[in-house]
Coordinates of N, CA and C in Angstrom, one line a residue:
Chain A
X1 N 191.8 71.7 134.7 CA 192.0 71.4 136.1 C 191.4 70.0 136.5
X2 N 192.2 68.9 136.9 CA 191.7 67.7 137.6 C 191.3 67.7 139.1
X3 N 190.1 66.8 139.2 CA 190.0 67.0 140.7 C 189.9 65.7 141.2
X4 N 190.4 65.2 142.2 CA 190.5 64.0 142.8 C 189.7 63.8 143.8
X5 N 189.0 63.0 144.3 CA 187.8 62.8 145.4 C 188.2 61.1 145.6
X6 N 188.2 61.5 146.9 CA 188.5 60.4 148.4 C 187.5 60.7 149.1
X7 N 187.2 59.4 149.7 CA 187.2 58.1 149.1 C 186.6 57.6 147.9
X8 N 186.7 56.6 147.0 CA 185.8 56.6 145.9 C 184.3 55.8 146.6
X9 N 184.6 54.9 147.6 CA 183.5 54.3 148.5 C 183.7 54.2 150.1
X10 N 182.6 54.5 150.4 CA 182.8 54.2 151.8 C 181.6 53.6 152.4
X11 N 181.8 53.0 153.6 CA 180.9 52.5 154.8 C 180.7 53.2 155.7
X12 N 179.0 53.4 155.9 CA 178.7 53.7 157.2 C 177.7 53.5 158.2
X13 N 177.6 54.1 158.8 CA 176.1 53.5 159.5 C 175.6 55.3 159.9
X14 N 174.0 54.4 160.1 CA 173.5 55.6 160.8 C 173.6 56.1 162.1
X15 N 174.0 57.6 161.8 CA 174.6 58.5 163.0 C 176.2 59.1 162.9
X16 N 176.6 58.2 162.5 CA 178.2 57.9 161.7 C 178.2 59.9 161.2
X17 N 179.9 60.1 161.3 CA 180.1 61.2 161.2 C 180.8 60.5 159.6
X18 N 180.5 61.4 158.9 CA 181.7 61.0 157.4 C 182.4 62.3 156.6
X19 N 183.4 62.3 156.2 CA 184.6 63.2 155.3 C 184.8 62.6 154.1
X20 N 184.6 63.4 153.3 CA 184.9 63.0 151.7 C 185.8 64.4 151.6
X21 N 186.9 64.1 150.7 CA 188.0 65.0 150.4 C 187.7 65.3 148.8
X22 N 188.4 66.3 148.6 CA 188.4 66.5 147.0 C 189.7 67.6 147.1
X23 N 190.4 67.3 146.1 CA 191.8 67.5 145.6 C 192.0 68.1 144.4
X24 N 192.2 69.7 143.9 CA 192.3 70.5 142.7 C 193.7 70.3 142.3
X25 N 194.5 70.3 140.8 CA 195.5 70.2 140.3 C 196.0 71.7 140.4
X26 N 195.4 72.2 140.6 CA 195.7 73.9 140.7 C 195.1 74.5 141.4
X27 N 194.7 75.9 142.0 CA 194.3 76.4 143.1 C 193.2 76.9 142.8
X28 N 191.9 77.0 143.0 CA 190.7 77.0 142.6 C 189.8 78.6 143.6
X29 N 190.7 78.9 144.3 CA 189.7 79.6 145.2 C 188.7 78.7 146.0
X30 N 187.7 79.3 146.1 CA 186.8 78.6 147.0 C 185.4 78.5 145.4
X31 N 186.2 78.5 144.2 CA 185.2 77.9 143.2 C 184.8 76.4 143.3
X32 N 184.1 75.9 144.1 CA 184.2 74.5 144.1 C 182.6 74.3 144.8
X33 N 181.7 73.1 144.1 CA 180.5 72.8 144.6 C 180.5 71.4 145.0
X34 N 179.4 70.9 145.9 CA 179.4 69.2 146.2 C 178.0 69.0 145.8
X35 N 177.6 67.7 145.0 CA 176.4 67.5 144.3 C 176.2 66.1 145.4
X36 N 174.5 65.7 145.4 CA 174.6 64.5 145.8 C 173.6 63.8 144.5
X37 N 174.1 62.8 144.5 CA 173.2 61.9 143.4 C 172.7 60.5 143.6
X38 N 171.1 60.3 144.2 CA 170.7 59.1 144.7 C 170.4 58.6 143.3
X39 N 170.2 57.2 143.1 CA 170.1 56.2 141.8 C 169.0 56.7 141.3
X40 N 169.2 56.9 139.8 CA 168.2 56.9 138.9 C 167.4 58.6 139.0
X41 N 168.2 59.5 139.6 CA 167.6 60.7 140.2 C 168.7 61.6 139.3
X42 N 168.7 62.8 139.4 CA 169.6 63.9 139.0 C 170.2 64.3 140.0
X43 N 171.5 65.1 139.6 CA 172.3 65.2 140.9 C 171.7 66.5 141.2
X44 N 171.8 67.0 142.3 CA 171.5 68.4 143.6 C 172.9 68.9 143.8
X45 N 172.6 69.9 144.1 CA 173.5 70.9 145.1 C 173.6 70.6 146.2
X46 N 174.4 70.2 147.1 CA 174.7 70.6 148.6 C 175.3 71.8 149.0
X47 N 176.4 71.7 148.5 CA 177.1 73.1 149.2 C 177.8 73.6 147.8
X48 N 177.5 74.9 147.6 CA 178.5 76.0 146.4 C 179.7 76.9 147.6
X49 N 180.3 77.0 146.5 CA 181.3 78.2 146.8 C 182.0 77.7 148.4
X50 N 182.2 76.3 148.4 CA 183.3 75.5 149.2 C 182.2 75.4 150.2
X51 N 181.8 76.6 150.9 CA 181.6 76.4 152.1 C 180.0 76.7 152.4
X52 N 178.3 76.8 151.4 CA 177.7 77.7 151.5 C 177.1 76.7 151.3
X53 N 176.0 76.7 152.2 CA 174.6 75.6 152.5 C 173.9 76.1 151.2
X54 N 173.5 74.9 150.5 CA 172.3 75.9 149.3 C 171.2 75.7 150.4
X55 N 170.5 76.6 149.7 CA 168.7 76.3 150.4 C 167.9 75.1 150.6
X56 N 167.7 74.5 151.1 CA 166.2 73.6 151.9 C 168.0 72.4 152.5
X57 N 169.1 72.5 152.0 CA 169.6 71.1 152.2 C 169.9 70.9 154.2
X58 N 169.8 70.0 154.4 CA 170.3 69.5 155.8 C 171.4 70.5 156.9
X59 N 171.3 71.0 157.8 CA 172.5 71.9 158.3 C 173.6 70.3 158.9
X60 N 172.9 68.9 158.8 CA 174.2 68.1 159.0 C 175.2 68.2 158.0
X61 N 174.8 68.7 156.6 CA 176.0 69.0 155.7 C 176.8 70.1 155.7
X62 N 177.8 70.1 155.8 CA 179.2 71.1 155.5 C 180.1 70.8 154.8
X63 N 180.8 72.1 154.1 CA 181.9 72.1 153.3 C 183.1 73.3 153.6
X64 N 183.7 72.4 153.8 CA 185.1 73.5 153.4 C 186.5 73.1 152.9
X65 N 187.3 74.0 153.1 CA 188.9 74.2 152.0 C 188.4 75.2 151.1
X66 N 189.8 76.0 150.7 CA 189.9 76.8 149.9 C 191.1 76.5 148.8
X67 N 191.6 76.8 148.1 CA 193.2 76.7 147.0 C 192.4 75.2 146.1
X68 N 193.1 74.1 146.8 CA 193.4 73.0 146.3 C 192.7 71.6 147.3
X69 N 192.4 72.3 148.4 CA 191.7 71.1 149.1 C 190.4 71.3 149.8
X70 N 189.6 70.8 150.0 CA 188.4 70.6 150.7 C 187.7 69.5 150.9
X71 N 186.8 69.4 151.8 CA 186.5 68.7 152.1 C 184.7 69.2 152.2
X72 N 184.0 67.9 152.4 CA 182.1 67.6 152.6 C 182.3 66.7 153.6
X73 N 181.1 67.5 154.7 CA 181.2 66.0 155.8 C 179.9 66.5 156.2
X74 N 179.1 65.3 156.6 CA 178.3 64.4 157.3 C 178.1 64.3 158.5
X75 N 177.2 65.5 159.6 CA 177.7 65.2 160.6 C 177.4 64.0 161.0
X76 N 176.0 63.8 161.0 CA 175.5 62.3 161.5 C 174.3 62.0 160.5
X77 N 175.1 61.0 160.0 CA 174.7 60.2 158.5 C 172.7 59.7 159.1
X78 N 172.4 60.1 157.7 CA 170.5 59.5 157.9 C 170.0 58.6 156.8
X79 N 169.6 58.2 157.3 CA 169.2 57.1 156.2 C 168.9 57.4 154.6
X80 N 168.4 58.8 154.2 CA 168.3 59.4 153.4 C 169.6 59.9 152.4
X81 N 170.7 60.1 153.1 CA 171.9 60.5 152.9 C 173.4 59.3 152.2
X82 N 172.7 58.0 152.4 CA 173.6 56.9 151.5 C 172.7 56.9 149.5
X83 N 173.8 58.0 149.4 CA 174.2 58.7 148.3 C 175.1 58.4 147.5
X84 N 175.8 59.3 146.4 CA 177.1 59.5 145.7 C 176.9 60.6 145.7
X85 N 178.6 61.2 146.1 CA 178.8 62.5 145.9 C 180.0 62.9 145.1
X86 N 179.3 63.8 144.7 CA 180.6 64.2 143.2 C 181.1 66.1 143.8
X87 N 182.0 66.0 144.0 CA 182.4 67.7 143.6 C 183.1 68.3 142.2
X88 N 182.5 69.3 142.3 CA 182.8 70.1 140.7 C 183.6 71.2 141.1
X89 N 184.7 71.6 140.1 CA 185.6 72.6 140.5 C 184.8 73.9 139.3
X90 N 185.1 75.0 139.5 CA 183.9 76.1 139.0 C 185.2 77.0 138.4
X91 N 186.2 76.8 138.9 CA 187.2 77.9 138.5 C 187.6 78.7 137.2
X92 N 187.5 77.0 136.1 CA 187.6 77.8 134.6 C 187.3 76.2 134.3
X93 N 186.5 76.6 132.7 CA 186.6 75.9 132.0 C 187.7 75.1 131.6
X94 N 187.0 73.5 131.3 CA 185.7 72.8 131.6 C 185.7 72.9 133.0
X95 N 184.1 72.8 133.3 CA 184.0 72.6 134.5 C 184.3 70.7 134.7
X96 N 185.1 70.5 136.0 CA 185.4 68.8 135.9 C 184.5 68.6 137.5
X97 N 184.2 67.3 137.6 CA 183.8 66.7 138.2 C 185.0 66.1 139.1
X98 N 184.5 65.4 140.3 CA 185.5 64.2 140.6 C 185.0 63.3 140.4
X99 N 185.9 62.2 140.6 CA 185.0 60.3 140.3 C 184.1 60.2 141.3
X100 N 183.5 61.0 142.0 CA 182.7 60.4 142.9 C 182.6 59.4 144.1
X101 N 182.0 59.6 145.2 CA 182.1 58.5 145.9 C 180.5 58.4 146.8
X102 N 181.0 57.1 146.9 CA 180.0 56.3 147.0 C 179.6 56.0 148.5
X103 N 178.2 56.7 149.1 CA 178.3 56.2 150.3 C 177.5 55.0 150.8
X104 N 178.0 54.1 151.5 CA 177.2 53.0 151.4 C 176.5 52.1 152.7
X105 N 175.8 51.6 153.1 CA 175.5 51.2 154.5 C 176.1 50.4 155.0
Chain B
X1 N 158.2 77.3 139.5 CA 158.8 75.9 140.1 C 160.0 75.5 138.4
X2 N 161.3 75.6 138.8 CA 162.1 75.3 137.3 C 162.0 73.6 137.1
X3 N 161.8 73.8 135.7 CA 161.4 72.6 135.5 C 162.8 72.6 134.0
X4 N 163.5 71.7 133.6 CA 163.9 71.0 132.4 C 163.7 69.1 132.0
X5 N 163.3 69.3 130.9 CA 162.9 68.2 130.6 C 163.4 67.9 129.0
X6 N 164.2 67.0 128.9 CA 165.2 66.5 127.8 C 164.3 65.6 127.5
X7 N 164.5 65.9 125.7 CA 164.0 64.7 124.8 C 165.0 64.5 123.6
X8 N 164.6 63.0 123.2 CA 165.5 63.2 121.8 C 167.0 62.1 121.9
X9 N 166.4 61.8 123.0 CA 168.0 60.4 123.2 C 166.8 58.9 122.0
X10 N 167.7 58.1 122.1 CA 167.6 56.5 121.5 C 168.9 56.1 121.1
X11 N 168.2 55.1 120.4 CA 169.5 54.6 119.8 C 170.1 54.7 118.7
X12 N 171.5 55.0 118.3 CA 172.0 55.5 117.6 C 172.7 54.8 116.6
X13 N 173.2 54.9 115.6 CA 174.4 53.9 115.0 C 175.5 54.2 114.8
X14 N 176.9 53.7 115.4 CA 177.9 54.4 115.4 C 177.9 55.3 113.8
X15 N 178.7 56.5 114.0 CA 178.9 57.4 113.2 C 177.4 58.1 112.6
X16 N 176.3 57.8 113.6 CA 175.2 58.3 113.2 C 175.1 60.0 113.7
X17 N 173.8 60.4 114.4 CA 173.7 61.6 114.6 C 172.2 61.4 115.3
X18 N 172.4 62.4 116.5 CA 171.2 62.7 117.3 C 170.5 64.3 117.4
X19 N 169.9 64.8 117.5 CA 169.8 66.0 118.5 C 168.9 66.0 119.7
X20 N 169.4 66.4 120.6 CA 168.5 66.3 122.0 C 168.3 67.7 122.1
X21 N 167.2 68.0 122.9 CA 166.3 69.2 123.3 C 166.4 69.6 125.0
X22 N 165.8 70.1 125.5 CA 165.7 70.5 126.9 C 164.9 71.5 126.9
X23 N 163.5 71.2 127.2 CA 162.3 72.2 126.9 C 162.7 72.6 128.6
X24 N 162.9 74.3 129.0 CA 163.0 74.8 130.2 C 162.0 75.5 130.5
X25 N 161.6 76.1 131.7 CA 160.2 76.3 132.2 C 160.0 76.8 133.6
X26 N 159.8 78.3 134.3 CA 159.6 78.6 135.5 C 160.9 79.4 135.5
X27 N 161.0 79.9 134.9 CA 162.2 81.0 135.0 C 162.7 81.6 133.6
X28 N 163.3 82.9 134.0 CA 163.5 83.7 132.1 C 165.1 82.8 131.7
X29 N 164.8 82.1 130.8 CA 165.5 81.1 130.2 C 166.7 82.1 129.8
X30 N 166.2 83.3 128.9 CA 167.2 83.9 128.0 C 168.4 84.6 129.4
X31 N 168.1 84.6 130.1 CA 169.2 84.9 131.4 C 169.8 83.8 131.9
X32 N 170.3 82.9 131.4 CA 170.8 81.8 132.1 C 171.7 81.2 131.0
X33 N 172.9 80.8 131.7 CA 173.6 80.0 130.6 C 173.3 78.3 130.8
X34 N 173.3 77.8 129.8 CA 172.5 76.5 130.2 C 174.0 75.3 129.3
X35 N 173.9 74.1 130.3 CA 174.6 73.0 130.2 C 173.9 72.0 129.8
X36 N 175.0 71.3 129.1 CA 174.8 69.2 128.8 C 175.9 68.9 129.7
X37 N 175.3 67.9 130.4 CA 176.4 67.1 131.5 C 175.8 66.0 130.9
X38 N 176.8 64.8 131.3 CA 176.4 63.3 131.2 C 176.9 62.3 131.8
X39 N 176.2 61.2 131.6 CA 176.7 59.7 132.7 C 176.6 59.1 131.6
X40 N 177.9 58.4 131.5 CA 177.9 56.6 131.3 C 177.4 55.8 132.0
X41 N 176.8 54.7 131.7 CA 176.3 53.7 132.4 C 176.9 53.4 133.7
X42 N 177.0 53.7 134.7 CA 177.6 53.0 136.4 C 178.7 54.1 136.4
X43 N 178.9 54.9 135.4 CA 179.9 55.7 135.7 C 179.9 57.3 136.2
X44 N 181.1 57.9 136.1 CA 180.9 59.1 137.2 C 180.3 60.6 136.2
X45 N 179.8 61.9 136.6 CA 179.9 63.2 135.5 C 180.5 63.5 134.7
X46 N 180.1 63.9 133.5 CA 180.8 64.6 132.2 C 180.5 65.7 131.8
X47 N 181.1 66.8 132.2 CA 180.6 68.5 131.4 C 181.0 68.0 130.0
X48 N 179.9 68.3 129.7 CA 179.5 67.6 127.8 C 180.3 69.3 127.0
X49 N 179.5 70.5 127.7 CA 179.0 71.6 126.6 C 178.2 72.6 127.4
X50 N 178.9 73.8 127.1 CA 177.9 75.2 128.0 C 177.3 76.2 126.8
X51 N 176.7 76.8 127.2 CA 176.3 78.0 126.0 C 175.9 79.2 126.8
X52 N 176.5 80.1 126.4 CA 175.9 81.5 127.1 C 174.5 82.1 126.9
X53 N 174.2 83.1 127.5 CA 172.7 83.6 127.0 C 172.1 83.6 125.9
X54 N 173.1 84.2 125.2 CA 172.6 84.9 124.1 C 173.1 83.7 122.9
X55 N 173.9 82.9 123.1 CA 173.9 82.0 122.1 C 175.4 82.0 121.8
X56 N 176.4 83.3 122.1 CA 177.2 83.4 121.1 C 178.7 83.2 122.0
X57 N 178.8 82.7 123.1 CA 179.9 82.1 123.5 C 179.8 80.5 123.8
X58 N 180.6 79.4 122.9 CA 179.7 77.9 123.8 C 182.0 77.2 123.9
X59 N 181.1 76.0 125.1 CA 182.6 75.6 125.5 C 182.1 74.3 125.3
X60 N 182.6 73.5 124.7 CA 183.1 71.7 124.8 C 184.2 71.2 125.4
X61 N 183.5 69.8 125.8 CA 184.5 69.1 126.0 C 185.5 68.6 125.0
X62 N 186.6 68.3 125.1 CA 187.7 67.8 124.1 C 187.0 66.9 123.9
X63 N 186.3 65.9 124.6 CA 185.9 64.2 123.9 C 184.7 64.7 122.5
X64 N 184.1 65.8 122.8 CA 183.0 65.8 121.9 C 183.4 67.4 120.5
X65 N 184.4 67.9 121.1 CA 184.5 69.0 119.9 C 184.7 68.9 118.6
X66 N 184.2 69.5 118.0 CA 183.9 68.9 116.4 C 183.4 68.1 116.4
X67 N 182.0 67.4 117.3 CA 181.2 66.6 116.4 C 180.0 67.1 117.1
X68 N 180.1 67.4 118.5 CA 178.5 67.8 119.2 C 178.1 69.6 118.7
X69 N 177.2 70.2 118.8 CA 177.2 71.8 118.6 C 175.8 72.1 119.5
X70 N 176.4 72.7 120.5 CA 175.3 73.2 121.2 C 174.7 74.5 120.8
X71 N 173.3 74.8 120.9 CA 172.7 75.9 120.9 C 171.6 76.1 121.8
X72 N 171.0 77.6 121.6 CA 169.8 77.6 122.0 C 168.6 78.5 121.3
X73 N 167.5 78.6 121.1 CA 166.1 79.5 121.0 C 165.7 79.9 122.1
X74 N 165.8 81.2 122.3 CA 165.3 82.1 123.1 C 164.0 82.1 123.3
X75 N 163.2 82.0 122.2 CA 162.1 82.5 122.1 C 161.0 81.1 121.8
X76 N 161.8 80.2 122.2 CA 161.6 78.8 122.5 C 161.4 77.8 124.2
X77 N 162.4 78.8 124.4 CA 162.8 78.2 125.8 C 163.5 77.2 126.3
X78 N 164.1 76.5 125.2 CA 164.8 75.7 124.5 C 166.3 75.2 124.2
X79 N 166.7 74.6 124.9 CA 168.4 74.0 124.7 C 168.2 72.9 123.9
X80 N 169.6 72.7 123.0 CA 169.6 71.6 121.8 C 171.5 71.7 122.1
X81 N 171.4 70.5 121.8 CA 172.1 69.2 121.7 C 173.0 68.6 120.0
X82 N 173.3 69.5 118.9 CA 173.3 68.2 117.8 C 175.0 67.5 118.4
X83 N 174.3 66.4 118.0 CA 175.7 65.3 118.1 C 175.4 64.4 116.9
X84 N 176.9 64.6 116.4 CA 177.0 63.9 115.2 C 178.3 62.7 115.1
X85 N 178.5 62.0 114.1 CA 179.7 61.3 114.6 C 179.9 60.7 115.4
X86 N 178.6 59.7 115.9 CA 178.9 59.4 117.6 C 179.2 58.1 117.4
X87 N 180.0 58.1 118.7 CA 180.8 56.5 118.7 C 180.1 56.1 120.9
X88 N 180.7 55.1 121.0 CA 180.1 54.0 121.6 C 180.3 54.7 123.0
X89 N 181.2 55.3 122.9 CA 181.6 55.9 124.2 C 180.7 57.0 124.4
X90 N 180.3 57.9 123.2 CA 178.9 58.8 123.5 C 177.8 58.1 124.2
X91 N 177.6 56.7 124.5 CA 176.6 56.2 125.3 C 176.6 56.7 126.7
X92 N 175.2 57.4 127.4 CA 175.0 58.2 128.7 C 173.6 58.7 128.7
X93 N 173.6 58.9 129.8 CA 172.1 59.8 129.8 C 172.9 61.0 130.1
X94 N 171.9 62.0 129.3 CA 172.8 63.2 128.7 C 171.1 64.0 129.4
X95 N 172.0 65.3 130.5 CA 171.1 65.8 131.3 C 171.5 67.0 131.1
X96 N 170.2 68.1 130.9 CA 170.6 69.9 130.6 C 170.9 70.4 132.3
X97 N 171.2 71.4 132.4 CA 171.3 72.1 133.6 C 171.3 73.5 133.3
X98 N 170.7 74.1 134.1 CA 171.0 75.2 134.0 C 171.8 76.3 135.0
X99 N 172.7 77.4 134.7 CA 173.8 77.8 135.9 C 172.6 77.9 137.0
X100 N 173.5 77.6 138.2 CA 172.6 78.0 139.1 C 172.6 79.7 139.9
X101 N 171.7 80.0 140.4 CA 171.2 81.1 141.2 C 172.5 81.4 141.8
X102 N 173.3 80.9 142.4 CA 174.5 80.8 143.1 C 175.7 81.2 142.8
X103 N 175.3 80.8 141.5 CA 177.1 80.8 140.9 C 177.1 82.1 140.0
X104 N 178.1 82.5 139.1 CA 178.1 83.7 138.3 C 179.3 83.6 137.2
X105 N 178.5 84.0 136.3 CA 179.5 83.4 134.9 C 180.6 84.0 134.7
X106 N 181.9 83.4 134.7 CA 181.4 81.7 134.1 C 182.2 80.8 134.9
X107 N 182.3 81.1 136.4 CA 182.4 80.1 136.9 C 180.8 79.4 137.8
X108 N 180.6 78.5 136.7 CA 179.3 78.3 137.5 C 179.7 76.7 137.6
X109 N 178.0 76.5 138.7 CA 177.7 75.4 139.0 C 176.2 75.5 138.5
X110 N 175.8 74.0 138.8 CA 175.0 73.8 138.0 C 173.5 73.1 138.8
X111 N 172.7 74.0 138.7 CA 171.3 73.5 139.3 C 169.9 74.5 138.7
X112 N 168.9 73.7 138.6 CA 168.6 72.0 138.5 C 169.3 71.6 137.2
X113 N 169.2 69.9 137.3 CA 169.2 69.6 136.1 C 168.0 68.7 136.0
X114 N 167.7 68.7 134.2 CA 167.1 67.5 134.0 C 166.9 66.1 134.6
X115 N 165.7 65.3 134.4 CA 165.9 63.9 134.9 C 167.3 63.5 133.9
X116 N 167.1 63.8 132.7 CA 168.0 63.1 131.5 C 167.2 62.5 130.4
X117 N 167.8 62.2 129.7 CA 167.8 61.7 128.0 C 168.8 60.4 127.8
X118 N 168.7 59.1 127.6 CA 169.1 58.3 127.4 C 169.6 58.4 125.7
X119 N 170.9 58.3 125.5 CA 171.7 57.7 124.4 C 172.5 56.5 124.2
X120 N 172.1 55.7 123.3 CA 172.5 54.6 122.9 C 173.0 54.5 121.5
X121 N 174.7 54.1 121.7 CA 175.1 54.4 120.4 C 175.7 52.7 120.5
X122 N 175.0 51.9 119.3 CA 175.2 50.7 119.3 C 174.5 50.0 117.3
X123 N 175.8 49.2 117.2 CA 175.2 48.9 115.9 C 173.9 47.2 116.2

């Protein structure tokens, strides 16, 4: 299963609302997670199972879509939050990533 | 508090051979299926390799089948890595993970992971 993620980079500022998309080749259920990964750090969990806050993260993050599309958004971007985000599709082996995108100030 | 911590990257020589580790810690290891993900330099995630609990189901990626072999020791606490036959493109920091709390096999995701293990495959 390929997964596609839009934008690969973006601009924002702080307070700024942001959408990152991600796109399955086939219909995934709501098997799908969003990681974030600051430089030089390991990537985190944001949100599992499309739409489900992991524990300690931000309630400005949310996710959803189910099948083939979803989305991660930002409600109001913090300084802490110009990231890369990758989503992983969970549905079946291999697990794939997207190319990631890049949030930037 | 889960802790993994990967050792065992350097540098390598094409068609050489590594094995990396991932000593795990703060949770019963032998319940968990444990991952190799990786980065290329400036580049994006790689599901490297999974391994189930008990050892006896593992999945690769096409770029690495037939030359990486994942395992684990139970009674170690312990994920390994061998990679053999490596070429230039195996260069990445190569990070364990383990499934997370969240997910359920075998569709998982993956949390925590390691800082990582630097490989360098260069003559």
């Amino acid at each position: 299963i390929q997964v596609t993620q839009s934008p690969s980079s973006v601009s924002a500022s702080i307070g700024d609302r942001v959408t990152i998309t991600c796109r399955a080749s086939q219909g995934i259920s709501s098997w799908l997670a969003w990681y974030q990964q600051k430089p030089g750090k390991a990537p985190k969990v944001l949100i599992y199972a499309a739409s489900s806050l992991q524990s300690g993260v931000p309630s400005r993050f949310s996710g959803s879509g189910s099948g083939t599309d979803f989305t991660l958004t930002i409600s109001s971007l913090q300084p802490e939050d110009f990231a890369t985000y990758y989503c992983q599709q969970a549905n079946s082996f291999p697990p794939t990533f997207g190319q990631g995108t890049r949030l930037e100030i | 508090e889960v802790q993994l911590v990967e050792s065992g990257g350097g540098l390598a020589q094409p068609g050489g051979s590594l094995r990396l580790s991932c000593a795990a810690s703060g949770f019963t290891f032998k319940n968990y299926a444990m991952s190799w993900v990786r980065q290329a330099p400036g580049k994006g995630l790689e599901w490297v390799s999974t391994v189930s609990t008990n050892g006896g189901t593992t999945y690769y990626a096409d770029s690495v089948k037939g030359r990486f072999t994942i395992s684990r020791d139970n009674s170690k606490n312990t994920l390994y890595l061998q990679m053999d036959s490596l070429g230039a493109d195996d260069t990445a920091v190569y990070h364990c993970a383990k499934r997370s709390e969240t997910s359920i096999w075998p569709k998982i995701w993956f949390d925590p992971w390691g800082q990582g293990t630097l490989v360098t495959v260069s003559s």
